[in-house]
Coordinates of N, CA, C and O in Angstrom, one line a residue:
X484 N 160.0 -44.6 76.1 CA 161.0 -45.7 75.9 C 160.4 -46.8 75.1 O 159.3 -47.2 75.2
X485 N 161.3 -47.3 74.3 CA 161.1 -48.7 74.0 C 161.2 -49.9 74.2 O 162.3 -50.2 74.8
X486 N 160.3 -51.0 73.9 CA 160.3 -52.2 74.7 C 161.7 -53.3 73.6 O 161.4 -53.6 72.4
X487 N 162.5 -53.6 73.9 CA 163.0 -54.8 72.9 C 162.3 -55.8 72.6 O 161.5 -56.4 73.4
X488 N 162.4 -56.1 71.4 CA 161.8 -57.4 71.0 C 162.3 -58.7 71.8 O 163.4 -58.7 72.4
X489 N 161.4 -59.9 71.7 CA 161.6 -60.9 72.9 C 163.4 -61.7 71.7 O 164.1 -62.6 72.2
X490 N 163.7 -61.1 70.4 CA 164.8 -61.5 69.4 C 165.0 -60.9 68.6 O 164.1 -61.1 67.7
X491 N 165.7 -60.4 68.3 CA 166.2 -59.0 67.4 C 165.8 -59.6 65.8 O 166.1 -60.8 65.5
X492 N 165.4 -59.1 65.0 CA 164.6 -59.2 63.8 C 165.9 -59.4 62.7 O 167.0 -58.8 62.7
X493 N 165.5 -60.1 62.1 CA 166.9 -60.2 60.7 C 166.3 -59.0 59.5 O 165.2 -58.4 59.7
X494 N 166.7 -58.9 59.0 CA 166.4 -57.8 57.6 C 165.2 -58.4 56.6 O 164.3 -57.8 56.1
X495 N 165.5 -60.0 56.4 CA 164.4 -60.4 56.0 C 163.1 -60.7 56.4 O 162.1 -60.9 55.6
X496 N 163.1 -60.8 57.7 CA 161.9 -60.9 58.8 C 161.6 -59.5 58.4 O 160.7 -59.3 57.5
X497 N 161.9 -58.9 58.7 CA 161.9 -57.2 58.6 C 161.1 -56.7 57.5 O 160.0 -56.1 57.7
X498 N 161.7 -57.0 55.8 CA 161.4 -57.0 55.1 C 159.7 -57.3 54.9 O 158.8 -56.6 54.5
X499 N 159.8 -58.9 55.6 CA 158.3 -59.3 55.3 C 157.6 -58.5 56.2 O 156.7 -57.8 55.6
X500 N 157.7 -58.3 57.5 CA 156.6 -57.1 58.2 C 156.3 -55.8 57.3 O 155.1 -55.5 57.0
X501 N 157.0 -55.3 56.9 CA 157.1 -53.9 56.6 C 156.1 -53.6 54.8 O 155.3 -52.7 54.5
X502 N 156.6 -54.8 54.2 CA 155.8 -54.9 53.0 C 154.5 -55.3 53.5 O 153.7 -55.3 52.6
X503 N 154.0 -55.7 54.6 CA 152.3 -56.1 54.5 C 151.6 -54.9 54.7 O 150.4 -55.0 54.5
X504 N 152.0 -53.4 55.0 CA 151.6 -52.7 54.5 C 151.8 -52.3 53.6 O 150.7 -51.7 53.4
X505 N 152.5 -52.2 52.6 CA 152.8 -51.5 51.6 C 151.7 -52.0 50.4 O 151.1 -53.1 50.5
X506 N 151.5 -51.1 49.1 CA 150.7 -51.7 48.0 C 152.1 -51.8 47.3 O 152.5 -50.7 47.4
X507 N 152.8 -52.4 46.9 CA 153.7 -52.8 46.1 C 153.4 -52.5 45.0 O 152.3 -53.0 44.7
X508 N 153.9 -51.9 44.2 CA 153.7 -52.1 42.1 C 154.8 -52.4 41.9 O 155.9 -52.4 42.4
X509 N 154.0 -53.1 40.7 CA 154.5 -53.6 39.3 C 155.3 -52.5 38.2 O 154.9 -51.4 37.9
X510 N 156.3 -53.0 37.9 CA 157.3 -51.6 36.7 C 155.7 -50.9 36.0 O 155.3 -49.7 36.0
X511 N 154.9 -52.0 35.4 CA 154.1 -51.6 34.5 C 152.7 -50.5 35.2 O 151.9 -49.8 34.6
X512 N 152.8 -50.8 36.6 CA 151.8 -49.8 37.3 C 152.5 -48.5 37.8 O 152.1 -47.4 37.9
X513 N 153.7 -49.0 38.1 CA 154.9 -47.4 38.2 C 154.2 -46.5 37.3 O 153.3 -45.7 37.5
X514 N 155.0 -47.0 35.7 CA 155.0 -46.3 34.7 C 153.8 -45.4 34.1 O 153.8 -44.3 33.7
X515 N 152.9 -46.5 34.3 CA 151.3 -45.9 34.2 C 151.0 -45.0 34.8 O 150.4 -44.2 34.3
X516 N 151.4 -44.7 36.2 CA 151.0 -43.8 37.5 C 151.9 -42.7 36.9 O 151.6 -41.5 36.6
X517 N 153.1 -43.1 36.8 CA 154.0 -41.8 36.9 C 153.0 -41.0 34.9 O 152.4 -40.0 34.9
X518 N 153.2 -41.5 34.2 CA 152.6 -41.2 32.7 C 151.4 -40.2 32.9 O 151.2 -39.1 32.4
X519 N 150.6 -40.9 33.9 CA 149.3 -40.1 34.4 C 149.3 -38.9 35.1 O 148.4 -38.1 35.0
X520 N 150.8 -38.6 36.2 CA 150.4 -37.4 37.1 C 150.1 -37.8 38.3 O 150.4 -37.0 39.2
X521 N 149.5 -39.3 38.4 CA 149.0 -39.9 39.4 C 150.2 -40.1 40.6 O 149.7 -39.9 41.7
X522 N 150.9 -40.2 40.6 CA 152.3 -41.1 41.3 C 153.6 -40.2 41.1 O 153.9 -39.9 39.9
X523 N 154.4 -39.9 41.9 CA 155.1 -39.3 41.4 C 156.7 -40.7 41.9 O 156.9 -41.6 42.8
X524 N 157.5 -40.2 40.8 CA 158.3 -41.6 41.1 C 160.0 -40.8 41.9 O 160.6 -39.9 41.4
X525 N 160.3 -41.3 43.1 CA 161.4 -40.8 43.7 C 162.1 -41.8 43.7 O 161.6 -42.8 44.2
X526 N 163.5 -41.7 43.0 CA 164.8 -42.7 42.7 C 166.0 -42.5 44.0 O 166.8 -41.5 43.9
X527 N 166.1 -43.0 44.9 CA 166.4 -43.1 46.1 C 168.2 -43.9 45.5 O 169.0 -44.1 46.4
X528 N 168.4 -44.2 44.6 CA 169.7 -45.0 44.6 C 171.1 -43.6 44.2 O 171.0 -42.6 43.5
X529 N 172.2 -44.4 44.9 CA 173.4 -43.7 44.9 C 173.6 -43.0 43.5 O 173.1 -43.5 42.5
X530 N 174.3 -42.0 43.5 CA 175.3 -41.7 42.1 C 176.1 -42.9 41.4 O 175.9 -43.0 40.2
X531 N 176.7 -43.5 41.8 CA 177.4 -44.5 41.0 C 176.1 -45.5 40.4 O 176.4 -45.8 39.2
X532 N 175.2 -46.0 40.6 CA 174.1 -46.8 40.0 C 173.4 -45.7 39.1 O 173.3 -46.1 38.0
X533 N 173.0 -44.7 39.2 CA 172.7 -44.1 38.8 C 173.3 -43.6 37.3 O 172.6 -43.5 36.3
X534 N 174.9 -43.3 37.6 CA 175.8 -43.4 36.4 C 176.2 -44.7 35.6 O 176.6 -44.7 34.5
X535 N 176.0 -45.5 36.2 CA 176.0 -46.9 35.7 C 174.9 -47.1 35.0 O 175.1 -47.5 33.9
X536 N 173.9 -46.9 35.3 CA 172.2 -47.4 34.8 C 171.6 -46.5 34.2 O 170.9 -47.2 33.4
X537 N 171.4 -45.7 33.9 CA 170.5 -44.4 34.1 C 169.7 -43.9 35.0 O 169.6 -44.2 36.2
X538 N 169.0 -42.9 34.2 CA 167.8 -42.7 35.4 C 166.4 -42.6 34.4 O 166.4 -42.4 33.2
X539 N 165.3 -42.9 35.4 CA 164.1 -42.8 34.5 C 163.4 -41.3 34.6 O 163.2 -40.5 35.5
X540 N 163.1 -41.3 33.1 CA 162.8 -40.0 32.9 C 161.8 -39.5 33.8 O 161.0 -40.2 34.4
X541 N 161.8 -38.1 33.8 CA 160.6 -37.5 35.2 C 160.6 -38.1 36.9 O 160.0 -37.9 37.9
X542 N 161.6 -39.0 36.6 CA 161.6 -39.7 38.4 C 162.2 -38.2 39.1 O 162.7 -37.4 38.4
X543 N 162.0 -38.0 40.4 CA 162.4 -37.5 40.5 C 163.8 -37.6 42.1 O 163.3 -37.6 43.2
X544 N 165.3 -37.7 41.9 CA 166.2 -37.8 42.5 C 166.5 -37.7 43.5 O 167.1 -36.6 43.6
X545 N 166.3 -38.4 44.9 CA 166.8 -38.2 45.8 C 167.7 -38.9 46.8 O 166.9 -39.7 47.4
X546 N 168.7 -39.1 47.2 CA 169.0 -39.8 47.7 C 168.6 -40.4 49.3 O 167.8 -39.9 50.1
X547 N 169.4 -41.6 49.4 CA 168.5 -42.2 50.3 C 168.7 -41.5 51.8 O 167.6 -41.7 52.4
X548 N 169.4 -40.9 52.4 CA 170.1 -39.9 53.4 C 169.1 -38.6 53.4 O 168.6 -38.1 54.4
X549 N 168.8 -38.4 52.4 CA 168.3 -36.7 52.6 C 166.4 -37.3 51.7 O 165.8 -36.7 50.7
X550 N 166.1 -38.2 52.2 CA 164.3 -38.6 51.5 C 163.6 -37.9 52.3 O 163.0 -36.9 52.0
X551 N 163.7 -38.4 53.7 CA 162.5 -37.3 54.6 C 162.6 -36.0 54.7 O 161.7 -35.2 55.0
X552 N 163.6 -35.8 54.5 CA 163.8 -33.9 54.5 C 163.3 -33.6 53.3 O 163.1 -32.4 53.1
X553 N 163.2 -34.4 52.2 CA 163.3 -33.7 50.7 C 161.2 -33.9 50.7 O 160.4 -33.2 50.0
X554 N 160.8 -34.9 51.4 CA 159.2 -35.3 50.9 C 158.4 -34.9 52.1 O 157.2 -34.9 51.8
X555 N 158.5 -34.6 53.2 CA 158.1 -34.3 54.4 C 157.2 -32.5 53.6 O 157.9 -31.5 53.5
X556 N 155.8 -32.6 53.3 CA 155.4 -31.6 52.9 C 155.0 -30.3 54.3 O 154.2 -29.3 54.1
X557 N 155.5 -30.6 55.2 CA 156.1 -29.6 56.4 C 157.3 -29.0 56.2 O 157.6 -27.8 56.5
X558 N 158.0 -29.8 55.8 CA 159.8 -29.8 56.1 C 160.4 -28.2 55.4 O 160.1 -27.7 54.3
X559 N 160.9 -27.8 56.0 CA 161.2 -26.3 55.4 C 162.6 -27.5 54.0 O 162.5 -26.7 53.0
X560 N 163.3 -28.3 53.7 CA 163.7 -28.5 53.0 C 163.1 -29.5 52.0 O 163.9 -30.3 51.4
X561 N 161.9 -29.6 51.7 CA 161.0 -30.0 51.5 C 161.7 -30.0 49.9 O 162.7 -29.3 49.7
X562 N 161.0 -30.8 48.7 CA 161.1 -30.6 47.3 C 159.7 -29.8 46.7 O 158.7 -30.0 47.3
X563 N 159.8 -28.9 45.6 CA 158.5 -28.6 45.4 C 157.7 -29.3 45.0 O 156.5 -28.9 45.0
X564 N 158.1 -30.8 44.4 CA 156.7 -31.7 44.4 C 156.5 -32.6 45.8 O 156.0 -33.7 45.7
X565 N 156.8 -32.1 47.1 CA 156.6 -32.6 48.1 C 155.4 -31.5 48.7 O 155.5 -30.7 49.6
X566 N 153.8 -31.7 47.5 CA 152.8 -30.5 48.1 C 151.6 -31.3 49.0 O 150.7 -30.6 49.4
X567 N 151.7 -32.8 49.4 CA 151.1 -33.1 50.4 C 151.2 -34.4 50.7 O 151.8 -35.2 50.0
X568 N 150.5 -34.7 52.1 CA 150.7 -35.9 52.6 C 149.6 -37.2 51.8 O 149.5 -38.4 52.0
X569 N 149.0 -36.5 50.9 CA 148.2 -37.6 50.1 C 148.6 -37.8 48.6 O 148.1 -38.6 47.8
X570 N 149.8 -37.0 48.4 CA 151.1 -37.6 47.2 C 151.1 -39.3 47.4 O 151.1 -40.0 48.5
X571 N 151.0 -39.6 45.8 CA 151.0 -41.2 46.5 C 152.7 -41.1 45.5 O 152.8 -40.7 44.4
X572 N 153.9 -41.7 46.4 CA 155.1 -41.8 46.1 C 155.3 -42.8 46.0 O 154.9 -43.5 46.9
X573 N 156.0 -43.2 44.7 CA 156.5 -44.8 44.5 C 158.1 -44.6 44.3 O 158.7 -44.2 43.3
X574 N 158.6 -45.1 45.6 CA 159.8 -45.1 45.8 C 160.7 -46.3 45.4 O 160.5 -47.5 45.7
X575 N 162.0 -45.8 44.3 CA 162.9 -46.8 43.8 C 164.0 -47.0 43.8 O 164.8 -46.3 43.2
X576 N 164.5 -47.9 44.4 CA 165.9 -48.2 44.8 C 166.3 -48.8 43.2 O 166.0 -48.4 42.1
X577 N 167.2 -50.0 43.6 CA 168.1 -50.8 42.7 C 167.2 -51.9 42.1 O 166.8 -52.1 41.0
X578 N 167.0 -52.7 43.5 CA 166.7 -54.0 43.3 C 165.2 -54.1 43.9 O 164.4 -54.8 43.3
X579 N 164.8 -53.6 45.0 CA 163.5 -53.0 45.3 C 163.7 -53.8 47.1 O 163.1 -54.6 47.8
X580 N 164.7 -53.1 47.2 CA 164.8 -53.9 48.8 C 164.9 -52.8 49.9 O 164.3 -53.0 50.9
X581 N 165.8 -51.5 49.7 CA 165.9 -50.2 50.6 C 164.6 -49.9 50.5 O 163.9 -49.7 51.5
X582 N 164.2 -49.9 49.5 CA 162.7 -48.7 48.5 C 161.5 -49.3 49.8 O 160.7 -48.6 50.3
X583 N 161.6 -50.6 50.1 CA 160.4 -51.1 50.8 C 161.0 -50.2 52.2 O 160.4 -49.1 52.1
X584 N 161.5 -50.2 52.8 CA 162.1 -49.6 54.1 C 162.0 -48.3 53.9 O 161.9 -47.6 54.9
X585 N 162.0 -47.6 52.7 CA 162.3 -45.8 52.5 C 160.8 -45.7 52.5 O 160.4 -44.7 53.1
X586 N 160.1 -46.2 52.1 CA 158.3 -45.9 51.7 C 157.5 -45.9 53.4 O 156.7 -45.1 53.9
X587 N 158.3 -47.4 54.1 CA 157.5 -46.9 55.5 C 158.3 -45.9 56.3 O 157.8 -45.8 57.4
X588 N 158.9 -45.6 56.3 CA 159.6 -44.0 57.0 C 158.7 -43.3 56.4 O 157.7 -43.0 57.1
X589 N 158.8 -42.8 55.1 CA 158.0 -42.1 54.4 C 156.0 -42.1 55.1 O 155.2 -41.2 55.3
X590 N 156.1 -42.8 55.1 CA 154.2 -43.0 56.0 C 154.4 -43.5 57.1 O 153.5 -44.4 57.3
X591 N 155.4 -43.3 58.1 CA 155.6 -42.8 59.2 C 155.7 -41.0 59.0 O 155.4 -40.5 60.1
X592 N 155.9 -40.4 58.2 CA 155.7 -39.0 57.9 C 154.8 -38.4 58.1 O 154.6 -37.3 58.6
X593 N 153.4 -39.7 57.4 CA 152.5 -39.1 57.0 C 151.8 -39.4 55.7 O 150.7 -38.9 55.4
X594 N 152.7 -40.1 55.0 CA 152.2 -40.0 53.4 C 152.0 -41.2 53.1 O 152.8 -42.1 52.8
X595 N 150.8 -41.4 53.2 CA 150.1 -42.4 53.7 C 149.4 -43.1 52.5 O 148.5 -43.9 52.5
X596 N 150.1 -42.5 51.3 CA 150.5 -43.4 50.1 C 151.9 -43.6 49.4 O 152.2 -43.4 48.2
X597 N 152.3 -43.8 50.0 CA 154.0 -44.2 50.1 C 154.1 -45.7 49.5 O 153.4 -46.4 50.3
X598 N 154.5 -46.4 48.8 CA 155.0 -47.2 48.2 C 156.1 -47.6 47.9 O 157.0 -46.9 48.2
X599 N 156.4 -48.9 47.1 CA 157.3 -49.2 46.3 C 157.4 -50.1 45.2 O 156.7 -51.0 45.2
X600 N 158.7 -49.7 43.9 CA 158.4 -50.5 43.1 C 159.1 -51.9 43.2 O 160.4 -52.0 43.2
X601 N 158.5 -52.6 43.3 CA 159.0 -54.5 43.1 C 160.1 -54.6 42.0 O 160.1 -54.5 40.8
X602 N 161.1 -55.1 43.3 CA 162.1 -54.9 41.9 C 163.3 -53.9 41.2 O 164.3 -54.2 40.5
X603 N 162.8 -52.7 41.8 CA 163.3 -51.5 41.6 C 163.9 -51.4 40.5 O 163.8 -52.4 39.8
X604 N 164.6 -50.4 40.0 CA 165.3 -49.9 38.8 C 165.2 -51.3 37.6 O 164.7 -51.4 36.4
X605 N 165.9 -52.2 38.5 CA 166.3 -53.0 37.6 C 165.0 -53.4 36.8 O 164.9 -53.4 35.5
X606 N 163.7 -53.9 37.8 CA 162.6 -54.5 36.8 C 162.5 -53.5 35.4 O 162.6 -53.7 34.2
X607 N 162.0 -52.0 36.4 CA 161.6 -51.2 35.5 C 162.5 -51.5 34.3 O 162.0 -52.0 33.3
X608 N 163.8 -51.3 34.4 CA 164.8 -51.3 32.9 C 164.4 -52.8 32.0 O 164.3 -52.9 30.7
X609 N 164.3 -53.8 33.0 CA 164.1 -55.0 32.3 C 162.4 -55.0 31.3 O 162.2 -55.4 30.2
X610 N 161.9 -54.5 32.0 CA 160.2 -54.5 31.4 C 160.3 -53.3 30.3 O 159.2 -52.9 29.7
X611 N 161.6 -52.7 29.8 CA 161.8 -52.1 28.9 C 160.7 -50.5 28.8 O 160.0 -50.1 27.9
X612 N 160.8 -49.8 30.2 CA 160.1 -48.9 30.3 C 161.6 -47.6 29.9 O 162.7 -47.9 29.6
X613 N 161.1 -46.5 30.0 CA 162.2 -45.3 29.2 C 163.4 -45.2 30.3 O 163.2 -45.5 31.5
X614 N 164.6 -44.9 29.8 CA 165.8 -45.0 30.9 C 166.6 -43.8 30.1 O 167.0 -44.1 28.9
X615 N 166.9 -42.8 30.5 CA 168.6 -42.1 30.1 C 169.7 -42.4 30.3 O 170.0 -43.6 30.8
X616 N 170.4 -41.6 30.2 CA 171.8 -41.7 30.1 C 172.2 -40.7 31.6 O 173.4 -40.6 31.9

């Protein structure tokens, strides 16, 4: 069982616990990682933003509902780039506020380089890194 907290946490309290683990990157350390092989980048935002915005090239698509089943390198529904728990995943929402929340689930998994990018989609697009259609 679980103990309640002595005051139920707001989202932004939340927020700040949850990032002091995280290593956070920069659009420009995403991009580098993902260019390299190093990082593999998983785009966690809806279809409609996605049709709105684009998507960045080689990210690879998941939404935010089906992330642990798709990266869980146990998971019989696993993705084929979900080949171990030492994948370092830099996870991207919109604005980079789910993505911080989807990364520690994520290393609650196990993947215990789970991240996110600051900012999400939008920096990356602003810092003028590659985007489709």
């Amino acid at each position: 069982m679980s103990t309640q907290p002595e005051h139920p946490l707001g989202i932004d309290e939340l927020l700040e616990r949850v990032r002091e683990d995280l290593d956070r990157v920069e659009a420009k350390e995403a991009h580098d990682a993902a260019q390299s092989g190093e990082a593999l980048l998983v785009d966690i935002r809806y279809a409609a933003l996605r049709d709105r915005d684009g998507l960045i090239p080689g990210a690879l698509v998941v939404e935010r509902n089906e992330l642990e089943w798709r990266l869980d390198p146990q998971g019989s529904h696993r993705a084929p780039e979900a080949i171990s728990h030492d994948l370092r995943v830099v996870v991207v929402c919109n604005e980079g506020y789910a993505s911080s929340l989807a990364a520690v689930s994520l290393r609650q998994l196990g993947l215990h380089r789970a991240t996110d990018l600051v900012g999400g989609f939008q920096a990356w697009k602003s810092a003028g890194f590659p985007v489709t259609s």
